[in-house]
Tab-separated table of C-alpha atoms in Angstrom:
chain	number	residue	atom	x	y	z
A	1	MET	CA	121.014	80.825	117.033
A	2	LEU	CA	120.426	84.496	115.779
A	3	THR	CA	120.254	86.929	118.834
A	4	ILE	CA	117.750	89.989	117.970
A	5	ASP	CA	120.436	92.690	117.466
A	6	GLU	CA	121.783	90.423	114.505
A	7	VAL	CA	118.531	89.932	112.935
A	8	ARG	CA	118.427	91.518	109.042
A	9	LEU	CA	114.924	90.882	108.346
A	10	GLY	CA	112.950	89.990	104.963
A	11	VAL	CA	108.965	90.979	104.910
A	12	ILE	CA	107.565	89.005	101.506
A	13	GLY	CA	104.560	90.856	100.598
A	14	LEU	CA	103.584	94.302	100.994
A	15	GLY	CA	99.553	94.598	101.279
A	16	TYR	CA	97.650	95.169	104.193
A	17	VAL	CA	99.535	92.842	106.470
A	18	GLY	CA	102.988	92.947	105.562
A	19	LEU	CA	103.822	96.980	104.815
A	20	PRO	CA	102.356	98.246	108.506
A	21	LEU	CA	104.728	95.344	109.842
A	22	ALA	CA	107.747	96.110	107.742
A	23	VAL	CA	107.327	99.633	108.208
A	24	GLU	CA	107.214	99.106	112.482
A	25	PHE	CA	110.293	96.814	111.862
A	26	GLY	CA	111.934	99.443	109.495
A	27	LYS	CA	112.364	101.534	113.125
A	28	VAL	CA	114.125	99.457	115.165
A	29	LEU	CA	116.125	96.637	112.388
A	30	PRO	CA	117.303	96.613	109.076
A	31	THR	CA	114.376	95.441	107.437
A	32	VAL	CA	113.850	94.274	103.236
A	33	GLY	CA	109.914	94.909	102.399
A	34	PHE	CA	109.700	92.495	98.916
A	35	ASP	CA	107.057	92.334	96.932
A	36	ILE	CA	106.685	91.380	93.559
A	37	ASP	CA	104.423	94.097	91.834
A	38	THR	CA	107.004	96.783	90.818
A	39	ARG	CA	104.760	99.639	91.026
A	40	ARG	CA	103.568	99.033	94.101
A	41	VAL	CA	107.752	99.431	95.157
A	42	ASP	CA	108.189	102.169	93.083
A	43	GLU	CA	104.968	103.912	95.295
A	44	LEU	CA	106.826	103.086	98.289
A	45	ILE	CA	109.486	104.274	97.598
A	46	ASP	CA	107.977	107.507	97.216
A	47	HIS	CA	106.585	107.496	100.478
A	48	VAL	CA	102.607	106.464	98.863
A	49	ASP	CA	100.798	103.846	99.956
A	50	HIS	CA	97.111	103.226	97.897
A	51	THR	CA	95.746	100.966	100.821
A	52	MET	CA	96.139	103.992	103.321
A	53	GLU	CA	97.161	101.413	105.728
A	54	VAL	CA	100.423	103.568	106.575
A	55	GLU	CA	100.946	107.366	106.146
A	56	ALA	CA	103.673	108.792	104.313
A	57	ILE	CA	105.504	110.477	107.670
A	58	GLU	CA	105.303	106.977	109.200
A	59	LEU	CA	106.984	105.525	105.809
A	60	ALA	CA	109.768	108.261	106.647
A	61	GLU	CA	110.110	107.161	109.611
A	62	ALA	CA	111.115	103.923	109.246
A	63	LEU	CA	114.627	104.632	108.886
A	64	GLN	CA	115.738	101.131	107.943
A	65	LEU	CA	113.496	99.746	105.728
A	66	SER	CA	114.613	99.402	102.164
A	67	PHE	CA	111.983	98.533	99.448
A	68	SER	CA	112.795	95.904	96.364
A	69	SER	CA	110.995	94.228	94.089
A	70	ASP	CA	114.090	91.915	93.232
A	71	PRO	CA	114.574	88.707	95.022
A	72	GLU	CA	118.593	89.481	95.035
A	73	ALA	CA	117.823	92.531	97.737
A	74	LEU	CA	116.976	89.503	100.184
A	75	ARG	CA	119.846	87.375	99.859
A	76	HIS	CA	121.564	89.362	102.935
A	77	CYS	CA	118.351	88.768	105.080
A	78	ASN	CA	118.640	85.801	108.124
A	79	VAL	CA	114.820	86.477	109.050
A	80	TYR	CA	111.845	86.135	106.181
A	81	ILE	CA	108.608	86.933	107.029
A	82	VAL	CA	106.126	85.863	104.256
A	83	THR	CA	102.713	87.775	104.420
A	84	VAL	CA	101.295	87.448	100.851
A	85	PRO	CA	97.209	86.438	100.758
A	86	THR	CA	95.433	83.254	101.279
A	87	PRO	CA	92.678	83.668	99.260
A	88	ILE	CA	90.069	80.750	98.516
A	89	ASP	CA	89.329	79.444	94.355
A	90	ALA	CA	86.349	79.582	92.234
A	91	SER	CA	85.176	76.371	94.157
A	92	ARG	CA	85.559	77.638	97.986
A	93	CYS	CA	88.901	75.880	98.657
A	94	PRO	CA	91.965	76.954	100.017
A	95	ASP	CA	94.008	78.819	97.163
A	96	LEU	CA	97.849	77.742	98.626
A	97	SER	CA	99.974	78.865	95.378
A	98	LEU	CA	101.102	82.503	96.504
A	99	LEU	CA	102.521	81.183	99.510
A	100	ILE	CA	103.850	78.418	97.340
A	101	THR	CA	105.340	80.523	95.383
A	102	ALA	CA	106.712	82.435	98.493
A	103	SER	CA	108.017	80.045	100.105
A	104	GLN	CA	110.049	78.927	96.878
A	105	THR	CA	111.661	83.218	96.631
A	106	VAL	CA	112.673	81.827	100.547
A	107	GLY	CA	114.065	78.660	99.375
A	108	ARG	CA	116.323	80.459	96.839
A	109	VAL	CA	118.089	82.953	99.360
A	110	VAL	CA	117.947	81.011	103.104
A	111	VAL	CA	121.241	79.788	104.181
A	112	PRO	CA	121.918	77.708	107.271
A	113	GLY	CA	121.072	79.205	110.428
A	114	ASP	CA	118.064	81.248	108.869
A	115	LEU	CA	114.764	81.502	110.281
A	116	VAL	CA	111.178	81.816	108.313
A	117	ILE	CA	108.370	83.379	110.333
A	118	TYR	CA	104.762	82.448	108.556
A	119	GLU	CA	101.687	85.228	108.861
A	120	SER	CA	100.004	84.566	106.569
A	121	THR	CA	96.365	82.926	108.158
A	122	VAL	CA	96.062	79.021	106.886
A	123	PHE	CA	94.724	76.197	108.463
A	124	PRO	CA	96.444	73.708	111.385
A	125	GLY	CA	99.325	72.081	110.181
A	126	ALA	CA	99.906	73.780	106.372
A	127	THR	CA	103.009	75.227	107.497
A	128	GLU	CA	104.620	72.100	107.872
A	129	MET	CA	103.309	70.127	105.311
A	130	TYR	CA	102.976	72.387	102.403
A	131	CYS	CA	105.491	75.276	103.022
A	132	ILE	CA	108.231	73.593	104.507
A	133	PRO	CA	108.931	71.591	101.806
A	134	VAL	CA	109.360	74.139	99.535
A	135	ILE	CA	111.516	75.078	101.436
A	136	GLU	CA	114.120	72.283	101.871
A	137	ARG	CA	113.197	71.102	98.369
A	138	VAL	CA	114.077	74.335	96.455
A	139	SER	CA	117.502	75.082	99.424
A	140	GLY	CA	118.824	71.689	99.659
A	141	LEU	CA	118.384	72.225	103.635
A	142	THR	CA	117.032	70.144	106.070
A	143	PHE	CA	114.205	71.792	108.622
A	144	ASN	CA	114.983	72.290	112.086
A	145	GLN	CA	118.499	71.040	111.361
A	146	ASP	CA	119.608	74.308	108.982
A	147	PHE	CA	117.003	76.406	109.108
A	148	PHE	CA	113.996	76.795	111.802
A	149	ALA	CA	110.452	78.336	111.251
A	150	GLY	CA	108.025	79.809	112.577
A	151	TYR	CA	104.567	81.242	112.581
A	152	SER	CA	102.404	84.515	114.368
A	153	PRO	CA	99.026	85.082	112.716
A	154	GLU	CA	98.575	88.618	111.174
A	155	ARG	CA	95.860	89.982	113.196
A	156	ILE	CA	95.639	93.703	110.586
A	157	ASN	CA	92.117	95.236	110.466
A	158	PRO	CA	92.261	97.225	107.375
A	159	GLY	CA	90.470	100.590	107.912
A	160	ASP	CA	91.029	100.548	111.542
A	161	LYS	CA	92.963	103.522	112.609
A	162	GLU	CA	92.833	102.757	116.022
A	163	HIS	CA	93.862	99.095	116.919
A	164	ARG	CA	97.001	98.964	115.272
A	165	ILE	CA	99.805	96.259	114.499
A	166	THR	CA	101.604	97.757	117.962
A	167	SER	CA	98.365	97.814	120.107
A	168	ILE	CA	96.819	94.482	119.177
A	169	ARG	CA	98.361	91.661	120.986
A	170	LYS	CA	100.132	89.650	118.950
A	171	VAL	CA	100.360	84.909	118.942
A	172	THR	CA	103.461	83.643	118.204
A	173	SER	CA	105.169	80.276	117.938
A	174	GLY	CA	107.967	78.352	116.513
A	175	SER	CA	109.334	74.773	115.373
A	176	THR	CA	111.012	74.551	118.408
A	177	PRO	CA	111.136	75.522	122.165
A	178	LYS	CA	114.457	78.029	121.542
A	179	VAL	CA	112.813	78.898	118.552
A	180	ALA	CA	109.118	79.782	119.673
A	181	GLU	CA	110.706	82.089	121.924
A	182	PHE	CA	113.287	83.651	119.619
A	183	VAL	CA	110.297	84.485	117.453
A	184	ASP	CA	108.429	85.648	120.650
A	185	LEU	CA	111.365	88.295	121.861
A	186	LEU	CA	111.445	89.254	118.051
A	187	TYR	CA	107.908	91.199	117.753
A	188	ARG	CA	107.697	92.312	121.114
A	189	ARG	CA	110.450	94.489	120.163
A	190	ILE	CA	107.387	96.426	118.129
A	191	ILE	CA	104.188	95.017	120.073
A	192	THR	CA	103.554	96.960	122.458
A	193	ALA	CA	100.026	94.976	123.663
A	194	GLY	CA	102.305	92.126	124.111
A	195	THR	CA	102.399	88.812	122.467
A	196	HIS	CA	101.216	85.259	123.748
A	197	LYS	CA	103.435	82.596	122.649
A	198	SER	CA	101.577	78.863	121.802
A	199	SER	CA	103.052	75.639	122.306
A	200	SER	CA	103.158	74.988	118.566
A	201	ILE	CA	102.880	76.510	114.912
A	202	GLN	CA	99.322	74.145	114.418
A	203	VAL	CA	98.467	76.018	117.507
A	204	ALA	CA	98.872	79.780	116.279
A	205	GLU	CA	97.304	78.261	113.000
A	206	ALA	CA	94.076	76.787	114.513
A	207	ALA	CA	93.469	80.189	116.727
A	208	LYS	CA	94.264	82.226	114.182
A	209	VAL	CA	91.426	80.610	111.707
A	210	ILE	CA	88.784	80.303	114.668
A	211	GLU	CA	89.611	84.234	115.442
A	212	ASN	CA	87.536	84.425	112.200
A	213	THR	CA	85.492	81.373	112.006
A	214	GLN	CA	83.859	83.155	115.304
A	215	ARG	CA	83.304	86.150	114.077
A	216	ASP	CA	81.248	84.699	110.907
A	217	LEU	CA	79.170	82.469	112.535
A	218	ASN	CA	77.929	85.003	114.566
A	219	ILE	CA	77.460	87.569	111.867
A	220	ALA	CA	75.272	84.355	110.304
A	221	LEU	CA	72.876	84.661	113.208
A	222	MET	CA	72.273	88.465	112.901
A	223	ASN	CA	71.021	87.292	109.819
A	224	GLU	CA	69.226	84.902	109.669
A	225	LEU	CA	67.391	86.647	112.462
A	226	ALA	CA	66.709	89.276	110.075
A	227	VAL	CA	65.382	87.363	107.305
A	228	ILE	CA	62.961	86.030	109.676
A	229	PHE	CA	62.220	89.433	111.966
A	230	ASN	CA	61.515	90.540	108.269
A	231	ARG	CA	58.815	87.801	107.987
A	232	LEU	CA	57.762	88.747	111.626
A	233	GLY	CA	57.393	92.736	110.260
A	234	LEU	CA	59.486	93.386	113.059
A	235	ASP	CA	63.001	95.601	112.659
A	236	THR	CA	65.972	93.743	113.084
A	237	GLU	CA	67.701	96.716	114.629
A	238	GLU	CA	65.441	97.468	117.723
A	239	VAL	CA	65.604	93.987	118.682
A	240	LEU	CA	68.955	93.586	118.945
A	241	GLU	CA	69.076	97.227	120.590
A	242	ALA	CA	66.709	95.456	123.075
A	243	ALA	CA	68.459	92.558	123.994
A	244	GLY	CA	71.405	94.593	123.922
A	245	SER	CA	70.517	95.936	127.010
A	246	LYS	CA	71.630	92.804	128.921
A	247	TRP	CA	75.328	92.878	129.385
A	248	ASN	CA	76.140	90.009	128.405
A	249	PHE	CA	74.502	90.050	124.899
A	250	LEU	CA	77.183	90.572	122.256
A	251	PRO	CA	76.620	93.543	119.696
A	252	PHE	CA	77.374	91.583	116.205
A	253	ARG	CA	75.151	92.879	113.541
A	254	PRO	CA	73.921	91.810	110.182
A	255	GLY	CA	75.273	92.808	106.862
A	256	LEU	CA	77.418	91.255	104.237
A	257	VAL	CA	80.551	89.400	105.215
A	258	GLY	CA	83.096	89.771	102.315
A	259	GLY	CA	87.260	90.568	102.925
A	260	HIS	CA	89.677	88.794	102.614
A	261	CYS	CA	89.259	87.175	106.205
A	262	ILE	CA	85.978	86.641	107.638
A	263	GLY	CA	84.248	85.175	104.253
A	264	VAL	CA	87.314	83.183	103.656
A	265	ASP	CA	89.098	81.736	106.528
A	266	PRO	CA	86.546	79.260	107.764
A	267	TYR	CA	86.880	77.453	104.369
A	268	TYR	CA	90.378	76.699	105.455
A	269	LEU	CA	88.883	75.095	108.164
A	270	THR	CA	86.331	73.242	107.260
A	271	HIS	CA	88.861	72.007	104.199
A	272	ARG	CA	91.537	70.661	107.221
A	273	ALA	CA	88.389	69.212	109.163
A	274	GLN	CA	86.923	67.066	106.042
A	275	GLN	CA	90.600	66.043	105.175
A	276	VAL	CA	90.685	64.276	108.724
A	277	GLY	CA	86.625	62.610	107.737
A	278	TYR	CA	84.536	65.272	109.641
A	279	HIS	CA	81.962	67.622	108.824
A	280	PRO	CA	81.416	70.946	109.758
A	281	ASP	CA	77.761	71.353	109.775
A	282	VAL	CA	77.692	74.789	111.573
A	283	ILE	CA	80.521	76.438	110.142
A	284	LEU	CA	79.211	75.713	106.988
A	285	SER	CA	75.630	76.436	107.250
A	286	GLY	CA	77.041	79.803	108.768
A	287	ARG	CA	79.161	80.158	105.334
A	288	ARG	CA	75.865	79.189	103.314
A	289	ILE	CA	73.992	82.216	105.067
A	290	ASN	CA	76.425	84.854	104.964
A	291	ASP	CA	76.926	83.709	101.425
A	292	GLY	CA	73.322	84.038	100.095
A	293	MET	CA	73.194	88.089	101.785
A	294	GLY	CA	73.622	89.315	98.561
A	295	ALA	CA	70.796	87.814	96.481
A	296	TYR	CA	68.688	88.278	99.601
A	297	VAL	CA	69.140	91.821	99.481
A	298	ALA	CA	68.356	92.303	96.104
A	299	HIS	CA	65.044	90.244	96.092
A	300	GLN	CA	63.983	92.047	99.076
A	301	LEU	CA	64.794	95.654	97.189
A	302	VAL	CA	62.801	94.033	94.303
A	303	LYS	CA	59.709	93.038	96.789
A	304	GLN	CA	59.489	96.821	97.708
A	305	MET	CA	59.870	98.248	94.101
A	306	VAL	CA	57.039	96.190	92.941
A	307	LYS	CA	55.016	97.120	96.255
A	308	ARG	CA	55.536	100.650	95.880
A	309	CYS	CA	54.156	100.261	91.642
A	310	LEU	CA	57.363	101.078	90.519
A	311	GLN	CA	59.084	99.466	87.234
A	312	VAL	CA	61.649	96.979	87.774
A	313	GLN	CA	63.427	96.436	84.733
A	314	GLY	CA	65.098	99.354	82.940
A	315	ALA	CA	65.182	100.929	86.811
A	316	ARG	CA	68.248	102.775	87.452
A	317	VAL	CA	69.271	101.821	91.022
A	318	LEU	CA	72.210	103.865	92.755
A	319	VAL	CA	74.432	101.676	95.106
A	320	MET	CA	76.111	103.331	97.847
A	321	GLY	CA	79.783	101.484	98.261
A	322	LEU	CA	81.019	98.640	96.831
A	323	THR	CA	84.556	97.848	99.049
A	324	PHE	CA	83.995	95.403	101.482
A	325	LYS	CA	84.215	97.220	104.460
A	326	GLU	CA	83.751	100.838	105.457
A	327	ASN	CA	86.653	103.343	105.245
A	328	CYS	CA	88.584	101.413	103.757
A	329	PRO	CA	89.501	100.643	100.143
A	330	ASP	CA	89.581	97.316	99.663
A	331	LEU	CA	87.760	95.405	97.081
A	332	ARG	CA	88.856	92.358	97.457
A	333	ASN	CA	85.789	89.557	98.006
A	334	THR	CA	83.366	92.248	98.341
A	335	LYS	CA	80.243	90.966	98.576
A	336	VAL	CA	78.681	93.918	97.309
A	337	VAL	CA	79.290	92.574	93.764
A	338	ASP	CA	76.681	89.597	94.561
A	339	ILE	CA	73.822	92.654	94.702
A	340	LEU	CA	74.535	93.726	91.867
A	341	SER	CA	75.158	90.342	89.492
A	342	GLU	CA	71.745	89.317	90.861
A	343	LEU	CA	70.064	92.786	90.256
A	344	SER	CA	71.380	92.644	86.469
A	345	ASP	CA	69.106	89.661	85.912
A	346	TYR	CA	65.924	91.932	86.448
A	347	ASN	CA	67.781	93.969	83.660
A	348	VAL	CA	68.535	97.065	86.184
A	349	VAL	CA	70.846	99.828	85.927
A	350	VAL	CA	73.062	100.273	88.214
A	351	ASP	CA	75.760	103.249	89.065
A	352	ILE	CA	78.267	102.401	92.023
A	353	PHE	CA	79.605	105.523	93.581
A	354	ASP	CA	82.461	104.885	96.494
A	355	PRO	CA	85.176	107.374	97.400
A	356	GLN	CA	87.308	105.544	99.300
A	357	ALA	CA	87.584	102.403	96.305
A	358	ASN	CA	90.271	102.823	93.198
A	359	LYS	CA	88.578	103.469	90.039
A	360	ALA	CA	91.246	101.012	88.063
A	361	GLU	CA	91.147	98.749	91.147
A	362	ALA	CA	87.314	98.168	90.257
A	363	GLU	CA	87.074	97.850	86.897
A	364	ARG	CA	90.195	95.325	86.826
A	365	MET	CA	88.819	93.448	89.250
A	366	TYR	CA	85.206	93.216	88.875
A	367	GLY	CA	84.639	95.148	85.624
A	368	ILE	CA	82.874	98.127	87.482
A	369	ARG	CA	83.540	101.611	85.822
A	370	LEU	CA	82.427	104.110	88.795
A	371	VAL	CA	80.577	106.938	88.731
A	372	ASP	CA	82.088	110.204	90.223
A	373	SER	CA	78.817	111.533	91.195
A	374	PRO	CA	75.380	110.305	91.699
A	375	GLU	CA	72.863	112.054	89.253
A	376	ALA	CA	70.114	114.093	90.932
A	377	ASP	CA	66.287	113.251	90.626
A	378	SER	CA	67.773	109.921	89.109
A	379	TYR	CA	66.973	106.852	90.322
A	380	ASP	CA	64.026	104.396	91.193
A	381	ALA	CA	66.393	103.099	94.372
A	382	ILE	CA	68.898	103.896	96.482
A	383	ILE	CA	70.712	101.245	98.430
A	384	LEU	CA	73.375	102.096	101.177
A	385	ALA	CA	75.722	99.654	101.319
A	386	VAL	CA	79.381	100.637	103.017
A	387	ALA	CA	78.695	102.839	105.560
A	388	HIS	CA	81.805	104.863	104.554
A	389	ARG	CA	82.264	108.161	106.433
A	390	GLU	CA	81.325	109.977	103.988
A	391	PHE	CA	77.998	108.584	103.872
A	392	ARG	CA	77.774	109.083	107.616
A	393	GLU	CA	78.207	112.608	106.935
A	394	LEU	CA	75.419	113.246	103.883
A	395	SER	CA	71.881	114.318	105.413
A	396	VAL	CA	69.108	112.260	104.814
A	397	GLU	CA	67.886	115.394	102.064
A	398	VAL	CA	70.849	114.471	99.880
A	399	ILE	CA	70.791	111.384	100.060
A	400	ARG	CA	66.855	111.588	98.829
A	401	GLY	CA	67.905	114.029	96.513
A	402	TRP	CA	69.460	111.462	94.161
A	403	GLY	CA	66.466	109.261	93.863
A	404	LYS	CA	63.365	110.629	91.647
A	405	PRO	CA	60.086	112.115	93.176
A	406	GLU	CA	59.224	107.974	93.942
A	407	HIS	CA	61.706	105.788	94.760
A	408	VAL	CA	62.873	103.731	97.785
A	409	LEU	CA	66.056	103.866	99.790
A	410	TYR	CA	67.444	100.540	101.146
A	411	ASP	CA	69.622	100.915	104.730
A	412	LEU	CA	72.085	98.101	105.069
A	413	LYS	CA	73.992	99.703	107.342
A	414	PHE	CA	71.753	101.293	109.913
A	415	VAL	CA	73.114	104.439	109.234
A	416	LEU	CA	69.945	106.673	108.378
A	417	PRO	CA	67.024	106.515	111.121
A	418	LYS	CA	64.608	104.113	110.573
A	419	ARG	CA	61.937	106.858	109.802
A	420	ASP	CA	64.275	108.172	107.217
A	421	VAL	CA	64.711	104.628	104.934
A	422	ASP	CA	62.208	102.788	103.707
A	423	LEU	CA	64.237	99.372	104.113
A	424	ARG	CA	66.700	98.264	106.689
A	425	LEU	CA	68.368	94.732	106.870
């Protein structure tokens, strides 16, 4: 078995998860950051990270870190950490294609004595059922005899500058007790918050997938309450503030649930549950509620416009924010597009303004052209969809100034006082 001082690390996938990990390890161990995106690699070599997760100075401080899009650069490594995305497909089933491709890449370079650690979110059993057999087939090596595996689920929170990789406790595991101890020691080199060593890879996989499932269900409850309170004529935020005066009331809020984790991970768990003959009613019910919130928001806006005698067909609507969460440029699985899709059925003309989002990515991923800035006195309705800091710094007078003399202002994120808006979620 390797010793920590012998580790030559390869991090496969340099997105929101892989890059911060590679940077931290690159401060203490020889590390190769690998990604198939040559443009991504080139920008990182120039100390530029368009995801804004890592500053240029942090990249410069990782003195033992190099970047490459050539798989041959991994051949000198002996520990591989796979951090590629695990999305869902159009049928909301797990899409393991990137994970399989990464495992094939590892299989071409792994040699006896090497260790492969997965961080990508999967359902319990996926690592040993799907990934390890690929490495065995490509390499010709035998699992737990020639090479070993671990699983340490990512806990990156994009856009969060307070909870960083080193300050979030890390779950670890290994394919044998000895490997589990090694994986735990390896991560403790960079994780100041400490680690939690699981008894098996499957326990660690399950722990990860339920973290976001729990949050998804809590938000689904808030969304359902928002729908109920709206029908009762009650302000949801006022009700939640009152309930929150009790010490053990959980401070969740209603909203759009998108991104690469909360809106995706529950489908990995429900997929596995159904494979073993159980239909997870509660989890899928929560998913249906959250997946329907974009349409709900659009319908509420249209109803309010009709009540105000505003022409809906051909109306101009400004949507403030496109990314899946505030203060983050990540556009993956953003549910703001569900609002846009629903409004398009009413022949509404929509402008989307988002100072955090990358314009080229918005057009490539969704065919959306972001506006440079909203037009004054132009909109029949304004939806504050994402609570970017740039939007929080605006006065209600500035935001209202983009609307026509008669318009509807819908605040999804409780950014503005109740008295200053026409609708809140």
